[in-house]
Amino acid sequence: MRFGGKVAIVTGGASGIGAAFARRVHAEGGAVMVADLDVGRGQALAAELGERAAFRPVDVADPAAMETLAADTAAAFGGIDILYNNAGIGCYGLTPDLAIEQWRRVVAVNLDAVFYGCRAVIPHLKARGGGAIVNTASASGLHADYGFTAYNAAKAGVINYTRSLAIDHARDNIRANAVCPGPVDTPILTSGVDAIPGLRAEWEQVVPAGRFARPEEIAAVAAFLASDDASAVTGAAIPVDGGLTAHTGQPDLRARMEAAASQNV
Ligand SMILES: NC(=O)c1ccc[n+]([C@@H]2O[C@H](COP(=O)([O-])OP(=O)(O)OC[C@H]3O[C@@H](n4cnc5c(N)ncnc54)[C@H](O)[C@@H]3O)[C@@H](O)[C@H]2O)c1
C-alpha cells in the first residue's frame, strides 16, 4: 500500500498508460483524480474504481482548466501529493508540410500542459511538505524519429523541463522525473499502426525486446517514481522501451555473420 493517504492527479488518465497508473495507485491505497478530454472513458474508470476516485473533463492545454483541476482535487481529497502529467498526442509531418496550428497544438498538449500542471499543483505539493511529479516524455524525446518533428521537439522539452523542475524544487522536498516509453500498445500508437498492414511487425522488429510494451509496464515505472521507493531519485529521464534507445540504429549483423561463418565451414 505505497500510496495509502496519498492523492494523485493523472492527466490522460482515461486510457492507456494513464489509466494503468490510476488503477495501480488506487490499488495501492491512493486517491486518484482522473483528468482527460474523453468524458465517457474517464467517467467509466472513476466509476469502476469507486471510492477514492473521481473524474474531471479537462483539456490540459488550457491553463485555467489546469488551475481548476488542482483546486477541485485539493477540495475533493484534502490535498495533492502526486502529479502525473501524462496526456499527449502524436503527430506525423515533415517541417515544410506541417501546419503551424498542428505544431502549436502538439507543443501545447505535450509540453505547455506540463508547465500548466506543475504551475497549478506545486503550491499544493508545498502545502503538504513535498510531493512527486512524474512526466510522460518518450524515447522520442531522447532521440529523433523520421517525420515526427513537432512530437520530438515537445517531448525533448519535457525531459529538460523535468530536470529544471527537479533542481528548482529539490529543497521543497518535491521530486520530478520523466518516463520515456518506447512503443506501447495503446490507441495513440495502434490506431495508426494497425491501419497499415505489416507495420506493427516491422515496428516490433526494431525493438530489441521484439514487442511493444504494455501500458501497465510503463505505469509500473511511473508509480515507482511517484512513490517513496524513489525518494532519492529526481531529475531522471528513464527509458522504458525494451532496449530501443540502447541501440545505435546500425543494422543487425547477426544473421549475416552466422551465414558468412557457415559458408566458410
Ligand atoms: N503509446 C506509445 O507508443 C507511447 C510512446 C511514448 C510516449 N507515449 C506517451 O504516453 C502518454 C500517454 O499515451 P498513451 O500511450 O497512454 O495513449 P492513449 O491514447 O491510450 O492515451 C492518451 C490519453 O490522453 C488524452 N488526451 C489527449 N489530449 C488531451 C488533452 N488535450 N487534454 C486531456 N487529455 C488528453 C486522450 O483522451 C487519451 O485518453 C502520451 O503523452 C504519449 O505521448 C506513448
CSV table of N, CA and C in Angstrom, one decimal, residues 39-160:
chain,number,residue,atom,x,y,z
A,39,VAL,N,-14.6,12.1,-21.9
A,39,VAL,CA,-15.5,12.0,-20.8
A,39,VAL,C,-16.1,10.6,-20.5
A,40,GLY,N,-16.4,9.9,-21.6
A,40,GLY,CA,-17.0,8.6,-21.4
A,40,GLY,C,-16.1,7.6,-20.7
A,41,ARG,N,-14.9,7.5,-21.2
A,41,ARG,CA,-13.9,6.6,-20.6
A,41,ARG,C,-13.4,7.0,-19.3
A,42,GLY,N,-13.3,8.3,-19.1
A,42,GLY,CA,-12.9,8.9,-17.8
A,42,GLY,C,-13.9,8.6,-16.7
A,43,GLN,N,-15.1,8.8,-17.0
A,43,GLN,CA,-16.2,8.6,-16.0
A,43,GLN,C,-16.3,7.1,-15.7
A,44,ALA,N,-16.1,6.3,-16.8
A,44,ALA,CA,-16.3,4.8,-16.6
A,44,ALA,C,-15.1,4.3,-15.7
A,45,LEU,N,-13.9,4.9,-15.8
A,45,LEU,CA,-12.8,4.4,-15.0
A,45,LEU,C,-13.0,4.8,-13.5
A,46,ALA,N,-13.4,6.1,-13.3
A,46,ALA,CA,-13.7,6.6,-12.0
A,46,ALA,C,-14.8,5.7,-11.3
A,47,ALA,N,-15.8,5.4,-12.1
A,47,ALA,CA,-16.9,4.6,-11.5
A,47,ALA,C,-16.4,3.2,-11.2
A,48,GLU,N,-15.6,2.6,-12.1
A,48,GLU,CA,-15.0,1.3,-11.8
A,48,GLU,C,-14.2,1.3,-10.5
A,49,LEU,N,-13.4,2.3,-10.3
A,49,LEU,CA,-12.5,2.4,-9.1
A,49,LEU,C,-13.3,2.6,-7.9
A,50,GLY,N,-14.4,3.5,-8.0
A,50,GLY,CA,-15.3,3.7,-6.9
A,50,GLY,C,-14.7,4.7,-5.9
A,51,GLU,N,-14.8,4.3,-4.6
A,51,GLU,CA,-14.3,5.2,-3.6
A,51,GLU,C,-12.9,5.7,-3.8
A,52,ARG,N,-12.5,6.8,-3.4
A,52,ARG,CA,-11.2,7.4,-3.6
A,52,ARG,C,-10.8,7.6,-5.1
A,53,ALA,N,-11.8,7.8,-6.0
A,53,ALA,CA,-11.6,8.1,-7.4
A,53,ALA,C,-12.6,9.1,-7.9
A,54,ALA,N,-12.2,10.0,-8.7
A,54,ALA,CA,-13.1,11.0,-9.4
A,54,ALA,C,-12.5,11.3,-10.8
A,55,PHE,N,-13.4,11.9,-11.6
A,55,PHE,CA,-13.0,12.2,-12.9
A,55,PHE,C,-13.3,13.7,-13.2
A,56,ARG,N,-12.5,14.4,-13.9
A,56,ARG,CA,-12.8,15.8,-14.3
A,56,ARG,C,-12.5,15.9,-15.8
A,57,PRO,N,-13.4,16.4,-16.6
A,57,PRO,CA,-13.1,16.6,-18.0
A,57,PRO,C,-12.2,17.8,-18.2
A,58,VAL,N,-11.0,17.6,-18.7
A,58,VAL,CA,-10.0,18.7,-18.8
A,58,VAL,C,-9.3,18.7,-20.1
A,59,ASP,N,-9.1,19.8,-20.7
A,59,ASP,CA,-8.2,20.0,-21.8
A,59,ASP,C,-6.9,20.5,-21.2
A,60,VAL,N,-5.8,19.7,-21.2
A,60,VAL,CA,-4.6,20.0,-20.5
A,60,VAL,C,-3.9,21.3,-21.1
A,61,ALA,N,-4.3,21.6,-22.3
A,61,ALA,CA,-3.7,22.7,-23.0
A,61,ALA,C,-4.3,24.1,-22.6
A,62,ASP,N,-5.3,24.0,-21.7
A,62,ASP,CA,-6.0,25.1,-21.2
A,62,ASP,C,-5.5,25.4,-19.7
A,63,PRO,N,-4.7,26.5,-19.6
A,63,PRO,CA,-4.1,26.8,-18.2
A,63,PRO,C,-5.1,27.0,-17.2
A,64,ALA,N,-6.3,27.6,-17.5
A,64,ALA,CA,-7.3,27.9,-16.5
A,64,ALA,C,-7.9,26.6,-16.0
A,65,ALA,N,-8.1,25.6,-17.0
A,65,ALA,CA,-8.7,24.3,-16.6
A,65,ALA,C,-7.7,23.6,-15.7
A,66,MET,N,-6.4,23.7,-15.9
A,66,MET,CA,-5.5,23.0,-15.0
A,66,MET,C,-5.5,23.6,-13.6
A,67,GLU,N,-5.7,24.9,-13.5
A,67,GLU,CA,-5.8,25.6,-12.2
A,67,GLU,C,-7.1,25.1,-11.5
A,68,THR,N,-8.2,25.0,-12.2
A,68,THR,CA,-9.4,24.5,-11.6
A,68,THR,C,-9.3,23.0,-11.2
A,69,LEU,N,-8.6,22.2,-12.0
A,69,LEU,CA,-8.3,20.8,-11.7
A,69,LEU,C,-7.6,20.7,-10.4
A,70,ALA,N,-6.5,21.5,-10.2
A,70,ALA,CA,-5.8,21.4,-9.0
A,70,ALA,C,-6.6,21.8,-7.8
A,71,ALA,N,-7.4,22.9,-7.9
A,71,ALA,CA,-8.3,23.4,-6.8
A,71,ALA,C,-9.3,22.3,-6.5
A,72,ASP,N,-9.9,21.7,-7.5
A,72,ASP,CA,-11.0,20.7,-7.3
A,72,ASP,C,-10.5,19.5,-6.6
A,73,THR,N,-9.3,19.1,-7.0
A,73,THR,CA,-8.7,17.9,-6.4
A,73,THR,C,-8.4,18.1,-5.0
A,74,ALA,N,-7.8,19.2,-4.7
A,74,ALA,CA,-7.5,19.5,-3.3
A,74,ALA,C,-8.7,19.6,-2.4
A,75,ALA,N,-9.8,20.2,-3.0
A,75,ALA,CA,-11.1,20.3,-2.3
A,75,ALA,C,-11.7,18.9,-2.1
A,76,ALA,N,-11.6,18.0,-3.1
A,76,ALA,CA,-12.3,16.7,-3.1
A,76,ALA,C,-11.6,15.8,-2.1
A,77,PHE,N,-10.2,15.8,-2.1
A,77,PHE,CA,-9.4,14.8,-1.4
A,77,PHE,C,-8.6,15.4,-0.3
A,78,GLY,N,-8.6,16.7,-0.1
A,78,GLY,CA,-7.9,17.2,1.1
A,78,GLY,C,-6.5,17.7,0.8
A,79,GLY,N,-6.0,17.6,-0.4
A,79,GLY,CA,-4.6,18.0,-0.8
A,79,GLY,C,-4.2,17.2,-2.0
A,80,ILE,N,-2.9,17.5,-2.4
A,80,ILE,CA,-2.3,16.8,-3.6
A,80,ILE,C,-0.9,16.4,-3.2
A,81,ASP,N,-0.6,15.1,-3.5
A,81,ASP,CA,0.8,14.6,-3.3
A,81,ASP,C,1.6,14.3,-4.5
A,82,ILE,N,0.8,13.9,-5.6
A,82,ILE,CA,1.4,13.4,-6.8
A,82,ILE,C,0.7,14.0,-8.0
A,83,LEU,N,1.5,14.5,-9.0
A,83,LEU,CA,1.0,14.9,-10.3
A,83,LEU,C,1.7,14.1,-11.3
A,84,TYR,N,0.9,13.4,-12.1
A,84,TYR,CA,1.4,12.7,-13.3
A,84,TYR,C,0.9,13.3,-14.5
A,85,ASN,N,1.8,14.1,-15.2
A,85,ASN,CA,1.5,14.8,-16.4
A,85,ASN,C,1.7,13.8,-17.5
A,86,ASN,N,0.6,13.2,-18.1
A,86,ASN,CA,0.8,12.1,-19.0
A,86,ASN,C,0.0,12.3,-20.3
A,87,ALA,N,-1.0,13.2,-20.3
A,87,ALA,CA,-1.7,13.3,-21.6
A,87,ALA,C,-0.8,13.7,-22.7
A,88,GLY,N,-1.1,13.2,-23.9
A,88,GLY,CA,-0.3,13.5,-25.0
A,88,GLY,C,-1.0,13.2,-26.3
A,89,ILE,N,-0.5,13.8,-27.4
A,89,ILE,CA,-1.0,13.5,-28.8
A,89,ILE,C,0.2,13.3,-29.7
A,90,GLY,N,0.1,12.4,-30.7
A,90,GLY,CA,1.1,12.2,-31.7
A,90,GLY,C,0.9,13.1,-32.9
A,91,CYS,N,1.9,13.1,-33.8
A,91,CYS,CA,1.7,14.0,-35.0
A,91,CYS,C,2.8,13.6,-36.0
A,92,TYR,N,2.4,13.1,-37.1
A,92,TYR,CA,3.3,12.9,-38.2
A,92,TYR,C,3.4,14.1,-39.2
A,93,GLY,N,4.5,14.5,-39.6
A,93,GLY,CA,4.6,15.5,-40.6
A,93,GLY,C,6.0,16.1,-40.6
A,94,LEU,N,6.6,16.2,-41.9
A,94,LEU,CA,7.9,16.9,-42.0
A,94,LEU,C,7.7,18.4,-42.0
A,95,THR,N,8.8,19.1,-41.6
A,95,THR,CA,8.7,20.5,-41.4
A,95,THR,C,8.0,21.3,-42.5
A,96,PRO,N,8.3,21.2,-43.7
A,96,PRO,CA,7.7,22.0,-44.7
A,96,PRO,C,6.2,21.8,-44.9
A,97,ASP,N,5.7,20.6,-44.5
A,97,ASP,CA,4.3,20.2,-44.6
A,97,ASP,C,3.5,20.4,-43.4
A,98,LEU,N,4.1,20.7,-42.3
A,98,LEU,CA,3.4,20.8,-41.0
A,98,LEU,C,2.7,22.2,-40.9
A,99,ALA,N,1.4,22.1,-40.7
A,99,ALA,CA,0.7,23.4,-40.5
A,99,ALA,C,1.1,24.0,-39.2
A,100,ILE,N,1.2,25.3,-39.1
A,100,ILE,CA,1.6,26.0,-37.9
A,100,ILE,C,0.7,25.6,-36.7
A,101,GLU,N,-0.6,25.5,-37.0
A,101,GLU,CA,-1.6,25.1,-36.0
A,101,GLU,C,-1.3,23.7,-35.4
A,102,GLN,N,-0.9,22.8,-36.3
A,102,GLN,CA,-0.5,21.4,-35.9
A,102,GLN,C,0.6,21.5,-34.9
A,103,TRP,N,1.7,22.2,-35.3
A,103,TRP,CA,2.9,22.3,-34.4
A,103,TRP,C,2.5,22.9,-33.1
A,104,ARG,N,1.6,24.0,-33.1
A,104,ARG,CA,1.2,24.6,-31.9
A,104,ARG,C,0.4,23.7,-31.0
A,105,ARG,N,-0.4,22.9,-31.6
A,105,ARG,CA,-1.3,22.0,-30.8
A,105,ARG,C,-0.4,20.9,-30.1
A,106,VAL,N,0.5,20.4,-30.9
A,106,VAL,CA,1.3,19.3,-30.3
A,106,VAL,C,2.2,19.8,-29.2
A,107,VAL,N,2.8,21.0,-29.4
A,107,VAL,CA,3.6,21.6,-28.3
A,107,VAL,C,2.7,22.0,-27.1
A,108,ALA,N,1.5,22.5,-27.4
A,108,ALA,CA,0.6,22.9,-26.3
A,108,ALA,C,0.2,21.7,-25.5
A,109,VAL,N,-0.2,20.6,-26.1
A,109,VAL,CA,-0.7,19.4,-25.3
A,109,VAL,C,0.5,18.7,-24.7
A,110,ASN,N,1.6,18.5,-25.4
A,110,ASN,CA,2.7,17.6,-24.9
A,110,ASN,C,3.6,18.4,-24.0
A,111,LEU,N,3.8,19.7,-24.2
A,111,LEU,CA,4.8,20.4,-23.4
A,111,LEU,C,4.2,21.5,-22.5
A,112,ASP,N,3.5,22.5,-23.2
A,112,ASP,CA,2.9,23.6,-22.4
A,112,ASP,C,2.1,23.1,-21.2
A,113,ALA,N,1.3,22.0,-21.5
A,113,ALA,CA,0.4,21.5,-20.5
A,113,ALA,C,1.2,21.0,-19.2
A,114,VAL,N,2.4,20.5,-19.4
A,114,VAL,CA,3.2,20.0,-18.3
A,114,VAL,C,3.5,21.2,-17.4
A,115,PHE,N,3.9,22.3,-18.0
A,115,PHE,CA,4.1,23.6,-17.3
A,115,PHE,C,2.9,24.0,-16.5
A,116,TYR,N,1.7,24.0,-17.3
A,116,TYR,CA,0.5,24.5,-16.6
A,116,TYR,C,0.2,23.6,-15.4
A,117,GLY,N,0.3,22.3,-15.6
A,117,GLY,CA,0.0,21.4,-14.5
A,117,GLY,C,0.9,21.6,-13.3
A,118,CYS,N,2.2,21.8,-13.5
A,118,CYS,CA,3.2,22.0,-12.4
A,118,CYS,C,2.9,23.3,-11.8
A,119,ARG,N,2.7,24.3,-12.6
A,119,ARG,CA,2.4,25.7,-12.0
A,119,ARG,C,1.2,25.7,-11.1
A,120,ALA,N,0.2,24.9,-11.5
A,120,ALA,CA,-1.0,24.9,-10.7
A,120,ALA,C,-0.9,24.0,-9.4
A,121,VAL,N,-0.1,22.9,-9.5
A,121,VAL,CA,0.0,21.9,-8.5
A,121,VAL,C,1.1,22.2,-7.5
A,122,ILE,N,2.2,22.7,-7.9
A,122,ILE,CA,3.4,22.9,-7.0
A,122,ILE,C,3.0,23.6,-5.6
A,123,PRO,N,2.2,24.6,-5.6
A,123,PRO,CA,1.8,25.2,-4.3
A,123,PRO,C,1.1,24.2,-3.4
A,124,HIS,N,0.3,23.3,-4.0
A,124,HIS,CA,-0.4,22.3,-3.2
A,124,HIS,C,0.6,21.3,-2.7
A,125,LEU,N,1.6,20.9,-3.5
A,125,LEU,CA,2.6,19.9,-3.0
A,125,LEU,C,3.3,20.6,-1.8
A,126,LYS,N,3.7,21.8,-2.0
A,126,LYS,CA,4.4,22.5,-0.9
A,126,LYS,C,3.6,22.5,0.4
A,127,ALA,N,2.3,22.7,0.2
A,127,ALA,CA,1.4,22.8,1.4
A,127,ALA,C,1.4,21.5,2.1
A,128,ARG,N,1.7,20.3,1.4
A,128,ARG,CA,1.8,19.0,2.1
A,128,ARG,C,3.2,18.7,2.6
A,129,GLY,N,4.1,19.6,2.4
A,129,GLY,CA,5.5,19.4,2.8
A,129,GLY,C,6.3,18.7,1.7
A,130,GLY,N,5.8,18.6,0.5
A,130,GLY,CA,6.6,17.9,-0.6
A,130,GLY,C,5.7,17.1,-1.4
A,131,GLY,N,6.3,16.4,-2.4
A,131,GLY,CA,5.5,15.5,-3.3
A,131,GLY,C,6.3,15.1,-4.5
A,132,ALA,N,5.6,14.5,-5.4
A,132,ALA,CA,6.3,13.9,-6.6
A,132,ALA,C,5.6,14.3,-7.9
A,133,ILE,N,6.4,14.7,-8.9
A,133,ILE,CA,5.9,15.0,-10.2
A,133,ILE,C,6.5,13.9,-11.1
A,134,VAL,N,5.6,13.3,-11.9
A,134,VAL,CA,6.1,12.4,-13.0
A,134,VAL,C,5.6,12.9,-14.3
A,135,ASN,N,6.4,13.0,-15.3
A,135,ASN,CA,6.0,13.5,-16.6
A,135,ASN,C,6.2,12.3,-17.6
A,136,THR,N,5.2,12.1,-18.5
A,136,THR,CA,5.5,11.1,-19.6
A,136,THR,C,6.1,11.9,-20.7
A,137,ALA,N,7.4,11.6,-20.9
A,137,ALA,CA,8.1,12.1,-22.1
A,137,ALA,C,8.0,11.0,-23.1
A,138,SER,N,9.2,10.5,-23.7
A,138,SER,CA,9.1,9.5,-24.7
A,138,SER,C,10.6,9.2,-25.1
A,139,ALA,N,10.8,7.9,-25.6
A,139,ALA,CA,12.0,7.6,-26.3
A,139,ALA,C,12.2,8.7,-27.4
A,140,SER,N,11.1,9.2,-27.9
A,140,SER,CA,11.2,10.2,-29.0
A,140,SER,C,11.5,11.6,-28.5
A,141,GLY,N,11.7,11.7,-27.2
A,141,GLY,CA,12.3,12.9,-26.6
A,141,GLY,C,13.8,12.8,-26.4
A,142,LEU,N,14.3,11.5,-26.4
A,142,LEU,CA,15.7,11.3,-26.2
A,142,LEU,C,16.4,11.3,-27.5
A,143,HIS,N,15.8,10.8,-28.6
A,143,HIS,CA,16.3,10.7,-29.9
A,143,HIS,C,15.2,11.1,-30.9
A,144,ALA,N,15.6,11.2,-32.2
A,144,ALA,CA,14.6,11.7,-33.2
A,144,ALA,C,14.1,10.5,-34.0
A,145,ASP,N,12.8,10.7,-34.5
A,145,ASP,CA,12.2,9.7,-35.4
A,145,ASP,C,12.0,10.4,-36.7
A,146,TYR,N,12.0,9.6,-37.8
A,146,TYR,CA,11.7,10.2,-39.1
A,146,TYR,C,10.3,10.7,-39.1
A,147,GLY,N,10.1,12.0,-39.4
A,147,GLY,CA,8.7,12.5,-39.7
A,147,GLY,C,8.0,12.9,-38.4
A,148,PHE,N,8.6,12.9,-37.3
A,148,PHE,CA,7.9,13.2,-36.0
A,148,PHE,C,8.4,14.5,-35.4
A,149,THR,N,8.6,15.5,-36.3
A,149,THR,CA,9.2,16.8,-35.9
A,149,THR,C,8.7,17.4,-34.6
A,150,ALA,N,7.4,17.7,-34.6
A,150,ALA,CA,6.8,18.5,-33.5
A,150,ALA,C,6.8,17.6,-32.2
A,151,TYR,N,6.5,16.4,-32.4
A,151,TYR,CA,6.5,15.5,-31.2
A,151,TYR,C,7.9,15.3,-30.6
A,152,ASN,N,8.9,15.2,-31.5
A,152,ASN,CA,10.3,15.1,-31.0
A,152,ASN,C,10.7,16.3,-30.2
A,153,ALA,N,10.3,17.5,-30.8
A,153,ALA,CA,10.7,18.7,-30.1
A,153,ALA,C,10.0,18.9,-28.8
A,154,ALA,N,8.7,18.6,-28.7
A,154,ALA,CA,7.9,18.7,-27.5
A,154,ALA,C,8.4,17.8,-26.4
A,155,LYS,N,8.6,16.5,-26.8
A,155,LYS,CA,9.0,15.5,-25.8
A,155,LYS,C,10.4,15.8,-25.3
A,156,ALA,N,11.3,16.2,-26.1
A,156,ALA,CA,12.6,16.6,-25.6
A,156,ALA,C,12.5,17.8,-24.6
A,157,GLY,N,11.6,18.7,-24.9
A,157,GLY,CA,11.3,19.8,-24.0
A,157,GLY,C,10.9,19.3,-22.6
A,158,VAL,N,10.0,18.3,-22.6
A,158,VAL,CA,9.5,17.7,-21.4
A,158,VAL,C,10.7,17.2,-20.5
A,159,ILE,N,11.6,16.6,-21.2
A,159,ILE,CA,12.8,16.0,-20.4
A,159,ILE,C,13.6,17.1,-19.8
A,160,ASN,N,14.0,18.1,-20.5
A,160,ASN,CA,14.8,19.1,-19.9
A,160,ASN,C,14.0,20.0,-18.9
